[in-house]
Short mmCIF file of C-alpha atoms in Angstrom, two decimals:
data_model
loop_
_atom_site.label_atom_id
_atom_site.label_comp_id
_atom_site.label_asym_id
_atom_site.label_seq_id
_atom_site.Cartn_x
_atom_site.Cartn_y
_atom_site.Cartn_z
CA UNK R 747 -23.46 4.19 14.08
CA UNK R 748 -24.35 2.89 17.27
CA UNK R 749 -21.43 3.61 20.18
CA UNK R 750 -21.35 -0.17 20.58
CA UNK R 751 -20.23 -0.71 17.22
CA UNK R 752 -18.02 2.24 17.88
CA UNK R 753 -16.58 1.08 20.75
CA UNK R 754 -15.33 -2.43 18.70
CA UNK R 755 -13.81 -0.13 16.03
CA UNK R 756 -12.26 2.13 18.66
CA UNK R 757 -10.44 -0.45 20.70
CA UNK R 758 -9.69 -2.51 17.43
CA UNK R 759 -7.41 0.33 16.14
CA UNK R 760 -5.95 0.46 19.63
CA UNK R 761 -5.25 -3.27 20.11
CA UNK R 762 -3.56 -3.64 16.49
CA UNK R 763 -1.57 -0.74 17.08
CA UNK R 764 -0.60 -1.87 20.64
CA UNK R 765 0.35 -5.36 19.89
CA UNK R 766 2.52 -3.85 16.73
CA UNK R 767 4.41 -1.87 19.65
CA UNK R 768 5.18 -4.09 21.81
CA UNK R 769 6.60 -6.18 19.77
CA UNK R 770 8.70 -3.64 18.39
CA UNK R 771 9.81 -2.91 22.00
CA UNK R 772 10.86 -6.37 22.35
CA UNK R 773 12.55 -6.74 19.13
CA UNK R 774 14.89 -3.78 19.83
CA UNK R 775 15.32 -4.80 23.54
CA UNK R 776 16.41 -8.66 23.30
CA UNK R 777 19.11 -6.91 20.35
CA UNK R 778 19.96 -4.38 22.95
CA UNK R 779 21.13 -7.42 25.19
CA UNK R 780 22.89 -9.90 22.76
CA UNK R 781 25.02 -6.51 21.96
CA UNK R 782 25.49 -6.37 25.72
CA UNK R 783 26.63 -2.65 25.89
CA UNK R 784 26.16 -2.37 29.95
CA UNK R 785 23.54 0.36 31.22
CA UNK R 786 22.42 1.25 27.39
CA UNK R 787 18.88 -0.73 27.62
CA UNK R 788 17.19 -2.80 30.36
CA UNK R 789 14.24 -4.81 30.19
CA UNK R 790 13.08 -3.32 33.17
CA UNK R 791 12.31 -0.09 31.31
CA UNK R 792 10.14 -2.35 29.50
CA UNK R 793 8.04 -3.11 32.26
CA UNK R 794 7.97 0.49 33.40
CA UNK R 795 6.94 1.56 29.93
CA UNK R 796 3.81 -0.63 29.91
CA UNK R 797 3.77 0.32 33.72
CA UNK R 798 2.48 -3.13 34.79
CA UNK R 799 6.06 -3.97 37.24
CA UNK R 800 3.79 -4.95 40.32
CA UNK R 801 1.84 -7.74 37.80
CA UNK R 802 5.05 -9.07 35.90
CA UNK R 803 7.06 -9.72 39.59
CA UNK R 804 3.21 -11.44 41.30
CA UNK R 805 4.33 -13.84 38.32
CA UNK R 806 7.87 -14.38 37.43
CA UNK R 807 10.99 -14.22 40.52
CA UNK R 808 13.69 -13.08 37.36
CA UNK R 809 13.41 -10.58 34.39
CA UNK R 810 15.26 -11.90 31.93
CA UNK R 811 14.46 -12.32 28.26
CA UNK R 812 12.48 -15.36 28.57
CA UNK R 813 10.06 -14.33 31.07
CA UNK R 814 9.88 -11.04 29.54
CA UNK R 815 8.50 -12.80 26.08
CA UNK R 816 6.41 -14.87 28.00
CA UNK R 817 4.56 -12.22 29.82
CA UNK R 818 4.51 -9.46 26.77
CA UNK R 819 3.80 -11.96 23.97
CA UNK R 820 2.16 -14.82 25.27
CA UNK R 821 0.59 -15.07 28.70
CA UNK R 822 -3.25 -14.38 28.25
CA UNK R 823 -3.56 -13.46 31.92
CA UNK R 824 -1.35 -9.85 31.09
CA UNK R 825 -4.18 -8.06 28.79
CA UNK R 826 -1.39 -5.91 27.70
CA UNK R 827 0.40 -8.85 26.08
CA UNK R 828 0.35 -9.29 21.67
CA UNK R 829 -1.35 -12.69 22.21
CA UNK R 830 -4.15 -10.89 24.45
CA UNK R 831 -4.17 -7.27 22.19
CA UNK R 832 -4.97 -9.26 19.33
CA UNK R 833 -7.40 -11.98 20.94
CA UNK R 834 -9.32 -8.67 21.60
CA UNK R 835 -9.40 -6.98 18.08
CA UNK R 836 -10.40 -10.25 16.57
CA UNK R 837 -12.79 -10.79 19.10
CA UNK R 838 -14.09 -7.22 17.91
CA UNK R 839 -14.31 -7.36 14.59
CA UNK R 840 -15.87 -10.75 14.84
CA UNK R 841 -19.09 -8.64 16.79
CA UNK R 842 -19.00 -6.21 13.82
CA UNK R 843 -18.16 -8.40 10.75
CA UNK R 844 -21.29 -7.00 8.85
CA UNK R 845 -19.39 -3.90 9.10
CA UNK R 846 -16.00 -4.35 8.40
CA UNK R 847 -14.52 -5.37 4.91
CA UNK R 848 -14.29 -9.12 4.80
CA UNK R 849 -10.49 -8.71 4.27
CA UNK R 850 -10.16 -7.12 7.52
CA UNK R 851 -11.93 -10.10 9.46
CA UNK R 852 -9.71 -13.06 7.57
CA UNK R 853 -6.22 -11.10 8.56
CA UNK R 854 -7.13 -10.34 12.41
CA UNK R 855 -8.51 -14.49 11.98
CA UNK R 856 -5.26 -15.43 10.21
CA UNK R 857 -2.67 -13.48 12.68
CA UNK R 858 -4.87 -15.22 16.04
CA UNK R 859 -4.77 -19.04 14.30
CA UNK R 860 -0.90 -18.60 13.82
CA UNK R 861 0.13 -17.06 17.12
CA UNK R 862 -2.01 -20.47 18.61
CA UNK R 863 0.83 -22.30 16.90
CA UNK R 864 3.42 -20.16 18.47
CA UNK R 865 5.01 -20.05 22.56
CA UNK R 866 7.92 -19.06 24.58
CA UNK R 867 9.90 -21.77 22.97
CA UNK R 868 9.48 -21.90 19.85
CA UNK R 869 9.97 -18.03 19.58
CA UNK R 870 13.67 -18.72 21.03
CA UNK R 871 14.29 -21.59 19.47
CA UNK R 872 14.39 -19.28 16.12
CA UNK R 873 15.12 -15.88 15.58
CA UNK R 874 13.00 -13.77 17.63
CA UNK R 875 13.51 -11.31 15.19
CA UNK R 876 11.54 -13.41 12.77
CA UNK R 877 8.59 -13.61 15.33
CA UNK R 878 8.21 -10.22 15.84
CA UNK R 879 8.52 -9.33 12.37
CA UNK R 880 5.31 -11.47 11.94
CA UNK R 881 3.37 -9.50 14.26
CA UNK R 882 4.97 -6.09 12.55
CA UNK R 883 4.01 -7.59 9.47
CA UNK R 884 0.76 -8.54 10.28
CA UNK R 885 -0.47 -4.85 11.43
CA UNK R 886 0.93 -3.79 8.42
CA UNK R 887 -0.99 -6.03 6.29
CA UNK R 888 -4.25 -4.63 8.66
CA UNK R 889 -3.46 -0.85 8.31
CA UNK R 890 -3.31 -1.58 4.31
CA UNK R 891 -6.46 -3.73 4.28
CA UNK R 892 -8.47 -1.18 6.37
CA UNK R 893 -6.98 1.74 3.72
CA UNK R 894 -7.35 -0.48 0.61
CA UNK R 895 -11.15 -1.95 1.13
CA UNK R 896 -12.77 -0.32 4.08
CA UNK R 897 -15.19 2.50 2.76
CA UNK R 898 -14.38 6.43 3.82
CA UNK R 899 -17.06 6.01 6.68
CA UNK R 900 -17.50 6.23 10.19
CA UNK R 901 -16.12 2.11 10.98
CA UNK R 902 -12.80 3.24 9.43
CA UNK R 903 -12.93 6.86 11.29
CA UNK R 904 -13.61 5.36 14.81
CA UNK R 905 -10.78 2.37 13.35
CA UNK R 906 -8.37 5.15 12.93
CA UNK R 907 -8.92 7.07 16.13
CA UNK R 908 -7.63 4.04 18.32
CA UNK R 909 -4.94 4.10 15.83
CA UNK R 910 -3.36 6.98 16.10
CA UNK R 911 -4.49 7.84 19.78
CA UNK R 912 -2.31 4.50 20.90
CA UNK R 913 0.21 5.34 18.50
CA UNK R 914 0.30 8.75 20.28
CA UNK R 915 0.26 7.27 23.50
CA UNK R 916 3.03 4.52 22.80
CA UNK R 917 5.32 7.26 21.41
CA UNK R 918 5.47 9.12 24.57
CA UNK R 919 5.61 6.33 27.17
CA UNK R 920 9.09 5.12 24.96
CA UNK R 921 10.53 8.36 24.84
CA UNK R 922 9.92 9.28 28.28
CA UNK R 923 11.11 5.57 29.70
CA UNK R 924 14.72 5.61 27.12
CA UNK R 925 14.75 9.47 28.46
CA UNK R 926 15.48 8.03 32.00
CA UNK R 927 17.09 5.16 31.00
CA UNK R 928 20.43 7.04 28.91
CA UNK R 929 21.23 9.43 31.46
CA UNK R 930 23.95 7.91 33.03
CA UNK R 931 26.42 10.98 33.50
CA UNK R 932 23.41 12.16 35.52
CA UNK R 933 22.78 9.02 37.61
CA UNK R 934 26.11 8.72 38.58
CA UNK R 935 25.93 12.36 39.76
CA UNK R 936 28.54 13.62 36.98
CA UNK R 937 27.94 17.32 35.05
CA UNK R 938 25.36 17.09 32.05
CA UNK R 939 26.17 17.10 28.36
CA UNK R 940 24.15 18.99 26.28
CA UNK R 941 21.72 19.63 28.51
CA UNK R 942 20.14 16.71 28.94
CA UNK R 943 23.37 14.69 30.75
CA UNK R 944 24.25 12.13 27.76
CA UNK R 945 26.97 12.20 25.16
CA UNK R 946 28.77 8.65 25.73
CA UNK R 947 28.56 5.92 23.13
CA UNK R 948 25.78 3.72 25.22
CA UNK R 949 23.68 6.42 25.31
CA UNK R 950 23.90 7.38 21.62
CA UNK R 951 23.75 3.96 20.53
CA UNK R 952 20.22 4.10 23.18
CA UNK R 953 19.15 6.62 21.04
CA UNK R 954 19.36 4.98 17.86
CA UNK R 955 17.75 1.72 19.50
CA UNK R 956 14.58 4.25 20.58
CA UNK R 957 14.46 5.58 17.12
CA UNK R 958 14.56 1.82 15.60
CA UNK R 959 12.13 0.75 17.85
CA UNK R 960 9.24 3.01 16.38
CA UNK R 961 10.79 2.48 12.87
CA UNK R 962 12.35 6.40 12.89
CA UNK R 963 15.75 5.60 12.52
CA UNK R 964 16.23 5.79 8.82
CA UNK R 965 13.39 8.96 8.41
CA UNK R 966 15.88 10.35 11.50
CA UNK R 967 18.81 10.12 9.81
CA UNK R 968 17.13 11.99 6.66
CA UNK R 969 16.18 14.55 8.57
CA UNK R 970 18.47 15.18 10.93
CA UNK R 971 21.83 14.91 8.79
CA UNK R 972 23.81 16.68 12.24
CA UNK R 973 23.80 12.95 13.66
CA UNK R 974 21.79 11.84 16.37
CA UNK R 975 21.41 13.87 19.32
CA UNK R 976 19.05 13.92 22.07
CA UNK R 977 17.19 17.19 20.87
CA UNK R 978 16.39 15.78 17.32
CA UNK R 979 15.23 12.98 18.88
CA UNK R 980 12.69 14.98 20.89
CA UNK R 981 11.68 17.30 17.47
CA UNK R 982 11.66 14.59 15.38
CA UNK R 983 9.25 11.78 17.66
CA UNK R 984 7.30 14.41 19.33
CA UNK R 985 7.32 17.43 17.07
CA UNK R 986 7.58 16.08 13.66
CA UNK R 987 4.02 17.09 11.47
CA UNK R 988 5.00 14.19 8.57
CA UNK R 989 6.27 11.55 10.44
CA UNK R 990 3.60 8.52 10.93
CA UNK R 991 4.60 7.79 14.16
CA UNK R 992 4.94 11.15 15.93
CA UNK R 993 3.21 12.82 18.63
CA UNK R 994 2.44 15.65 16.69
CA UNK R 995 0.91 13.68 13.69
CA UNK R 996 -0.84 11.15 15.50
CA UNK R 997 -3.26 13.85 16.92
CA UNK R 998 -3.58 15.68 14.24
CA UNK R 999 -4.96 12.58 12.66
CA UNK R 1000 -7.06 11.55 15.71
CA UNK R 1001 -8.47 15.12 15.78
CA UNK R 1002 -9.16 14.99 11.81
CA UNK R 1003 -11.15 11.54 12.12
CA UNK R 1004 -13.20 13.22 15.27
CA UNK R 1005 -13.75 15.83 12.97
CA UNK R 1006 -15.10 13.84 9.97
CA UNK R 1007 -17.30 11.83 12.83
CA UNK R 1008 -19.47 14.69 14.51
CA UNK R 1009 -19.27 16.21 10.84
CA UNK R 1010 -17.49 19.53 12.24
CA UNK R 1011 -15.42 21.35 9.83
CA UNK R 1012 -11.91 21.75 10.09
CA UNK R 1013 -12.12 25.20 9.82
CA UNK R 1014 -15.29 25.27 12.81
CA UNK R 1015 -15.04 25.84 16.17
CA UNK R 1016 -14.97 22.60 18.71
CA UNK R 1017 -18.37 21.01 19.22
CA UNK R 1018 -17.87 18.37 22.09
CA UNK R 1019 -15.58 17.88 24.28
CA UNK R 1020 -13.22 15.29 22.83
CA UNK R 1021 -12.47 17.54 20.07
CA UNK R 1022 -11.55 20.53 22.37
CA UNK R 1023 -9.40 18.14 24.10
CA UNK R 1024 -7.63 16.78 21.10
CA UNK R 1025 -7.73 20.08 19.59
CA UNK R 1026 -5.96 22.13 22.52
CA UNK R 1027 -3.34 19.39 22.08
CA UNK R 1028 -2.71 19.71 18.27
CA UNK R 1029 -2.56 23.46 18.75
CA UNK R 1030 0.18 23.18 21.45
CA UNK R 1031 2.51 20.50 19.55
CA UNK R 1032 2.27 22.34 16.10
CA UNK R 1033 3.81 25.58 18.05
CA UNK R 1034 6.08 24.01 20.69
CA UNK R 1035 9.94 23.56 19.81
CA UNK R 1036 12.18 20.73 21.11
CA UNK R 1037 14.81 23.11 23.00
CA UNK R 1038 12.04 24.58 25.15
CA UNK R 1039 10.47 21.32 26.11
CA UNK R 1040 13.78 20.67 27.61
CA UNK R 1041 14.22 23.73 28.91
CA UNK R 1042 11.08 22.98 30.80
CA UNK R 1043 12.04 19.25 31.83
CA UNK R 1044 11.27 16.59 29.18
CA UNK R 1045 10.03 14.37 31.40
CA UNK R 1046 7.51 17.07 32.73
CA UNK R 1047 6.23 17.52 29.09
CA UNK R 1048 5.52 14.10 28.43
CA UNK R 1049 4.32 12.87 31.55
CA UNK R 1050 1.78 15.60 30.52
CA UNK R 1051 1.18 14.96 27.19
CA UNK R 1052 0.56 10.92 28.00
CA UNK R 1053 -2.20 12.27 30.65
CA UNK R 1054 -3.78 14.45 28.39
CA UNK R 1055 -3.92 11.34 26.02
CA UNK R 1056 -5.28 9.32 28.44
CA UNK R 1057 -8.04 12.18 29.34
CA UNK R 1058 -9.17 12.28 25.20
CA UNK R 1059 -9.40 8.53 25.56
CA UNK R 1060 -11.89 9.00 28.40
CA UNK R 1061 -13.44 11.37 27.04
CA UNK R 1062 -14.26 9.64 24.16
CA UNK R 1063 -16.15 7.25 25.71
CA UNK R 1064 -18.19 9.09 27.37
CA UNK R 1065 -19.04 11.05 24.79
CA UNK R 1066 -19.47 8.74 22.30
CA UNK R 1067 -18.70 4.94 23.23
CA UNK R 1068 -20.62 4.28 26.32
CA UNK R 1069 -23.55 2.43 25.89
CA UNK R 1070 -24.13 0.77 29.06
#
């Protein structure tokens, strides 16, 4: 495959799968305010999360919920927004159509034409829940396309390495954000609870909105039957090796699709750099454990793990996706 077409599988993955969070950020924020439940979830967090503060305040003077939608779903100039992510994967596939399953094309086709029908207003006119279910919806109906029709090749290899690298990625930057976010006792210089300075009701019902927000909640609660603490939050997001949406899985699954693309074995040494990155990674998450990462300092351990993603992403490229 050449590392052009690569490239527009790559950062397909990574745009669904980026659009799909955000708007599961949002949905769980603007519920976090109508419920009102003071100091439990701000939409600044939300800017600090997609670390792009400095752009949003060039543009709007208030962050409230209208401005946030407008900036993370609609305004084309923010090439983090869901109107922008997915401009870009159709954009894409539309370079690689020969490639991709003709499926694949008509949903990214069918999700751009609606959200041209769509603004600010209209969104809260309605239920934003509605909206963003849509956009959930429509990654969902991508990620089943792409496992339904695509063949077992390299297109849907390099598709699922933006995947689950964003997915990764995303993961971490929520977590660490809500981490800051419900520790009140802590901010308002009072002794820590468990460790990690939270125990009152905001911050538990902050934890359940994280969990929601990656679609964990339910999985959680299954899991975890002790109720929802701060430490099974950690384990489960981060740690987890059969949850979609963890840390620990969405390597493991970026490091398998390397695998199957340079044709290593998983059994076989490294052979590039990319998968000694990725690899290193996998190793350290399958033997870590959630009461030693805080030991450590949470936020330490995923300010680190983000980097590292960031440093496989780069990687990547120049290994295999630069071809100009």
């Amino acid at each position: 495959m050449l590392s052009r077409e690569a490239d527009s599988c790559f950062w397909i993955g990574r745009y669904v799968e980026r659009a799909e969070a955000t708007a599961r950020m949002l949905d769980v924020h603007y519920h976090a305010t109508l419920e009102g439940v003071p100091g439990m979830l701000e939409w600044e967090s939300v800017l600090a999360i997609a670390d792009c503060a400095a752009d949003f305040r060039k543009r709007h003077d208030q962050l409230n919920e209208r401005t946030a939608i407008q900036y993370f779903v609609f305004d084309t100039d923010n090439p983090g927004s869901i109107v922008s992510a997915l401009t870009y994967a159709r954009e894409n596939a539309r370079s690689i159509r020969e490639m991709v399953a003709s499926e694949i094309w008509e949903c990214l086709n069918m999700i751009y034409l609606e959200l041209k029908e769509w603004d600010v207003d209209k969104a809260l006119a309605g239920t934003p829940h509605a909206f963003f279910t849509k956009i959930k919806n429509a990654a969902h109906l991508f990620h089943g396309i792409t496992y339904r029709t695509q063949l077992l090749n390299e297109t849907r290899d390099w598709l699922r390495v933006g995947t689950f690298l964003e997915r990764a990625d995303q993961t971490v930057r929520l977590l660490d954000v809500k981490y800051h976010d419900l520790l009140p006792a802590t901010r308002a210089g009072k002794p820590e609870i468990g460790g990690l300075g939270v125990g009152g009701p905001a911050d538990i019902h902050g934890w359940i909105a994280v969990l929601r927000s990656v679609s964990a909640f339910e999985m959680y609660r299954k899991t975890h039957r002790e109720g929802i603490h701060p430490a099974g939050v950690v384990d489960f997001l981060v740690l987890n090796p059969i949850f979609p949406a963890s840390v620990r899985y969405s390597i493991g699954q970026t490091e398998e699709a390397l695998r199957r693309v340079s044709g290593t074995s998983p059994s076989s040494p490294a052979t590039c750099d990319p998968e000694r990155l990725v690899g290193r990674l996998r190793a350290e998450l399958n033997y870590a454990r959630a009461d030693e990462i805080i030991v450590g300092g949470l936020h330490e351990y995923l300010q680190s793990v983000q980097k590292r993603c960031t440093e496989i992403g780069g990687s990547i490229t120049k290994t295999y996706l630069s071809y100009q």
